[in-house]
CSV table of C-alpha atoms in Angstrom, one decimal:
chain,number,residue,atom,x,y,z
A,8,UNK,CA,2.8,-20.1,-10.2
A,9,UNK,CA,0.0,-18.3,-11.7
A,10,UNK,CA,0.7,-14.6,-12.5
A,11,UNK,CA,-2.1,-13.4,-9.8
A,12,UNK,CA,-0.8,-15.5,-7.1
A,13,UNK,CA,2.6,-14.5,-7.2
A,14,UNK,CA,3.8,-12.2,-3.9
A,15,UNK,CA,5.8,-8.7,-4.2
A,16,UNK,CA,8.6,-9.9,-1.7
A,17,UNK,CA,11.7,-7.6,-0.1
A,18,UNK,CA,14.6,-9.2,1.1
A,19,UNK,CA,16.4,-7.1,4.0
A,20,UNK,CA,20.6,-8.8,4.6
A,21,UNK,CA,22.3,-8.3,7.8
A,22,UNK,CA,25.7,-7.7,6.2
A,23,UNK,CA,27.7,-8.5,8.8
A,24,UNK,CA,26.1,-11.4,9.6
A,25,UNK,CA,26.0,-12.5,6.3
A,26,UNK,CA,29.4,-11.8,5.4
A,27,UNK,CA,30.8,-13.8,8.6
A,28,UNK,CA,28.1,-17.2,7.8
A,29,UNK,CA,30.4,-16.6,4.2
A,30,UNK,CA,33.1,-14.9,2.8
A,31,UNK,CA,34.8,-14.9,6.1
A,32,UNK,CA,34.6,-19.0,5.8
A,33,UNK,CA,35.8,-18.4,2.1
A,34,UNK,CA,32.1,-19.2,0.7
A,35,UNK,CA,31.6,-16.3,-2.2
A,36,UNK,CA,27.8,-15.9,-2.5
A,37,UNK,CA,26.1,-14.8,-6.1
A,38,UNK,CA,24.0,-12.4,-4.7
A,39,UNK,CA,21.6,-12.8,-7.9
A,40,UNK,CA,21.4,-16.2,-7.8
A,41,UNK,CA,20.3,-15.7,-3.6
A,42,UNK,CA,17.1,-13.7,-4.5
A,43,UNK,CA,16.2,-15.7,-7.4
A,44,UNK,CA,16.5,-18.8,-4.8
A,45,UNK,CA,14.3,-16.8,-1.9
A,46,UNK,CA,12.1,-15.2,-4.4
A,47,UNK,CA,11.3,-18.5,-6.8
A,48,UNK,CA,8.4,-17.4,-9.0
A,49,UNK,CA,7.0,-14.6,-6.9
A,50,UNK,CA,8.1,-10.7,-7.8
A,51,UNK,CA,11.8,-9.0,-6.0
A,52,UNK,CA,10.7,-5.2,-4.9
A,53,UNK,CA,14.1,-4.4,-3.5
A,54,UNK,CA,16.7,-6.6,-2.0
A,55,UNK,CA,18.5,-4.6,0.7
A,56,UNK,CA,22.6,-5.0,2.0
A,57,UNK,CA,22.7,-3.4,5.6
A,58,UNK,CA,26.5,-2.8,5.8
A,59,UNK,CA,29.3,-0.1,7.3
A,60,UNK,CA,32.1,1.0,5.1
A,61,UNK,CA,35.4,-0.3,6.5
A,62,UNK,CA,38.0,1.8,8.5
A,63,UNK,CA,40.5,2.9,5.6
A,64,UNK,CA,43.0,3.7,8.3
A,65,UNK,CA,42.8,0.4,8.9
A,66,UNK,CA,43.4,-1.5,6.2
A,67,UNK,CA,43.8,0.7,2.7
A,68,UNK,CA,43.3,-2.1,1.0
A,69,UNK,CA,40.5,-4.4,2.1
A,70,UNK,CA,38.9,-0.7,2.7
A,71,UNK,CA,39.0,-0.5,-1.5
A,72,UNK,CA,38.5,-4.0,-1.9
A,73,UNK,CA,35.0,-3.2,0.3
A,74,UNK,CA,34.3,-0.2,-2.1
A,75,UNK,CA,34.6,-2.0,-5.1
A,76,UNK,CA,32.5,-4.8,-3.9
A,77,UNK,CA,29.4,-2.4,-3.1
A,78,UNK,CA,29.9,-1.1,-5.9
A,79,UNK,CA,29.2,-4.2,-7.6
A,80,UNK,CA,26.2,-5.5,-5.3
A,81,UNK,CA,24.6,-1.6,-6.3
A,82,UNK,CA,24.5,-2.7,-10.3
A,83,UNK,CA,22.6,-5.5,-9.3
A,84,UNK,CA,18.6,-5.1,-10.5
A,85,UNK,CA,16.4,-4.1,-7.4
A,86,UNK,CA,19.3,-4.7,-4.9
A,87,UNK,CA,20.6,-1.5,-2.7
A,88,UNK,CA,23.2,-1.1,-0.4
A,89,UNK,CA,22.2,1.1,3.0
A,90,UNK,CA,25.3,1.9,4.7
A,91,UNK,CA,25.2,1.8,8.5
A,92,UNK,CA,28.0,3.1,10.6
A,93,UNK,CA,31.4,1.7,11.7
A,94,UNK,CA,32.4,1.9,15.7
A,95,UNK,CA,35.6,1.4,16.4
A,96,UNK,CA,37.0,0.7,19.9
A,97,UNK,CA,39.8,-0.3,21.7
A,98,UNK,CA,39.6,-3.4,23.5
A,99,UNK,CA,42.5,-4.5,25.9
A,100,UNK,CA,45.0,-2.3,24.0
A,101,UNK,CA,43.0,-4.0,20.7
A,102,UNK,CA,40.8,-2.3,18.2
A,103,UNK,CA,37.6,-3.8,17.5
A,104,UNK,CA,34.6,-2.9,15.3
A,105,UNK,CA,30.8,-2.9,15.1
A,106,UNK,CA,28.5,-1.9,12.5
A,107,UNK,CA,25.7,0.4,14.1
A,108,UNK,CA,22.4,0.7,13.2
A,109,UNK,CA,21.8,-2.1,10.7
A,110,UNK,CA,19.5,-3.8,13.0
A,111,UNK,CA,17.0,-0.5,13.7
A,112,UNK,CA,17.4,0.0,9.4
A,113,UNK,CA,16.2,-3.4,9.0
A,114,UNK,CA,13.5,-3.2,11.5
A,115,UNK,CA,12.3,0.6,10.0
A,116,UNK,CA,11.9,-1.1,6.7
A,117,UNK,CA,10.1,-4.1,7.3
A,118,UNK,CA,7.7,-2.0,9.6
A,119,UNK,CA,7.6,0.9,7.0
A,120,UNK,CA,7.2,-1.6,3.9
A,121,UNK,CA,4.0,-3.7,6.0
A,122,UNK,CA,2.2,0.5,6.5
A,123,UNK,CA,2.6,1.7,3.8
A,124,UNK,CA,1.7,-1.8,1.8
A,125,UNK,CA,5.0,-1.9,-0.3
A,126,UNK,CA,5.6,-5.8,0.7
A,127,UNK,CA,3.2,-8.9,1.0
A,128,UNK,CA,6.4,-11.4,2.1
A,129,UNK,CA,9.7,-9.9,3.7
A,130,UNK,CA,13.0,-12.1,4.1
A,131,UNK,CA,15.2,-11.3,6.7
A,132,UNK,CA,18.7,-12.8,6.1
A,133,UNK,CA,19.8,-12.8,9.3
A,134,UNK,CA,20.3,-14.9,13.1
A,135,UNK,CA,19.8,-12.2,15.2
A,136,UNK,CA,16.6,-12.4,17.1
A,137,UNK,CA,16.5,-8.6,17.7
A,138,UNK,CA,14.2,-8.6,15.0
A,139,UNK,CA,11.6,-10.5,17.0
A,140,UNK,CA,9.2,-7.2,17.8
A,141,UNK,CA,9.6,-6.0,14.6
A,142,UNK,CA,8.5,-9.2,12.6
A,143,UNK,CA,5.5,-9.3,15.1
A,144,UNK,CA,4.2,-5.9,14.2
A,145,UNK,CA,4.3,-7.1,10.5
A,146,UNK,CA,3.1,-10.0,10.8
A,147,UNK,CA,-0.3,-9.7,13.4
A,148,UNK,CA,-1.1,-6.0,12.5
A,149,UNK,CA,-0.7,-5.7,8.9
A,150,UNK,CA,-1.0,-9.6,7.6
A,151,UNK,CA,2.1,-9.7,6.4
A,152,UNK,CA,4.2,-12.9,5.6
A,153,UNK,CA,7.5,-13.3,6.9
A,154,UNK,CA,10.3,-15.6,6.6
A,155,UNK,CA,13.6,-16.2,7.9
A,156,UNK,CA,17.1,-17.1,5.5
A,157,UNK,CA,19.3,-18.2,7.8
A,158,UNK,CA,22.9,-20.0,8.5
A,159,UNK,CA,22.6,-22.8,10.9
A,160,UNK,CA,25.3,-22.2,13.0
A,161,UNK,CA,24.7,-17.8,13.2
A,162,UNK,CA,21.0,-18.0,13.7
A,163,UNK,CA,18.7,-18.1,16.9
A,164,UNK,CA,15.7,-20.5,17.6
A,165,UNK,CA,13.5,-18.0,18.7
A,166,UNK,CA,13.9,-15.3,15.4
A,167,UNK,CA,12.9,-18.5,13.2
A,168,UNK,CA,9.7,-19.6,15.5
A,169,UNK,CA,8.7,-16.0,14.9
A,170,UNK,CA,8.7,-16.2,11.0
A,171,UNK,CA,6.4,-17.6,8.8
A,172,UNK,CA,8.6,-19.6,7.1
A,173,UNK,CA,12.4,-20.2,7.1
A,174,UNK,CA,15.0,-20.6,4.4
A,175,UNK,CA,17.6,-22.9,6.1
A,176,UNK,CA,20.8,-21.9,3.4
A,177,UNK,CA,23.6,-24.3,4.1
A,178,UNK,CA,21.0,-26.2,2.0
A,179,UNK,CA,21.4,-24.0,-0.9
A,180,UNK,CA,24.7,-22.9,-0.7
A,181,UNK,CA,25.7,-25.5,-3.6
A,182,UNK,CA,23.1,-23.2,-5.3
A,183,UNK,CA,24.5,-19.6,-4.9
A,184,UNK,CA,28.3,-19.7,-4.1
A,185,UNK,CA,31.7,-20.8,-5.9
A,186,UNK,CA,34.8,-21.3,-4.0
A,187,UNK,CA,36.6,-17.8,-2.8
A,188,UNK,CA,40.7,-17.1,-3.5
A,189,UNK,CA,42.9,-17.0,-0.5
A,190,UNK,CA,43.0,-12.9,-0.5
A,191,UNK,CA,39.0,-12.2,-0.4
A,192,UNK,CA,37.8,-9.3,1.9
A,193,UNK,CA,34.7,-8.5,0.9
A,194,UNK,CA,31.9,-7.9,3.4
């Protein structure tokens, strides 16, 4: 690709999402080898991990385990971890959690990125088709290109037909993963 033609790109990762397409089905993703399959020749701006911390009271461990592995995804080039928050609640006698506000994150910064001209493609790396309005006020007001990385079986029909392009990754995941052991938790 010629140097002129070649597109400043974000790429914006629903963590959760992400980490239950992956890790959770023991598939450990190299997160450098994942842009440099989005981005091909064109140029990474930022590469973005939407995530919440995990509940030390919880789990101690996989709550350091967690730590350790934003702390490695942060010394990655051009690759940021925003934390989002961690809602616990009791279910049937049952804790459960939710991460809050990766979704609105996501959306702020692809709309934010299109205004203020920061982007010419975004990736979403994600199924959830929450993102629909946002990708639409990218895309027809400020020309942007947008595309959509997605797992087969964690993404929604109607978030790809909005996109510009998708990334189906169960095609790549040869590509970007090795095997996990037994005792991974990262997210």
């Amino acid at each position: 690709m010629e140097k002129e033609n070649r597109e400043r790109v974000i790429i914006l990762i629903d963590g959760s999402n992400f980490y239950h397409s992956t890790a959770k089905k023991g598939i450990k993703v190299k997160f450098e080898k994942l842009i440099k399959e989005l981005i091909r020749d064109n140029i990474l701006i930022e590469a973005c991990y939407y995530v919440a911390p995990l509940d030390i009271e919880a789990n101690e461990e996989k709550y350091w385990a967690h730590q350790r592995f934003i702390t490695k995804l942060n010394q990655i080039p051009k690759f940021k971890v925003i934390l989002c928050s961690l809602k616990k609640l009791k279910i049937k006698g049952e804790y459960a959690y939710f991460v809050k506000g990766d979704d609105i994150k996501m959306s702020n910064k692809l709309i934010i990125g299109a205004i203020d001209d920061l982007y010419d493609t975004a990736i979403l790396v994600s199924g959830d088709e929450d993102f629909i309005d946002s990708i639409d006020i990218a895309r027809k007001r400020y020309k942007k290109k947008v595309g959509n990385a997605y797992f087969s079986k964690s993404s929604s029909l109607n978030l790809r037909k909005s996109c510009d392009f998708t990334i189906r990754l169960n095609k790549i995941i040869d590509k970007i993963s090795s095997a996990l052991p037994e005792d991974h938790t990262e997210h």
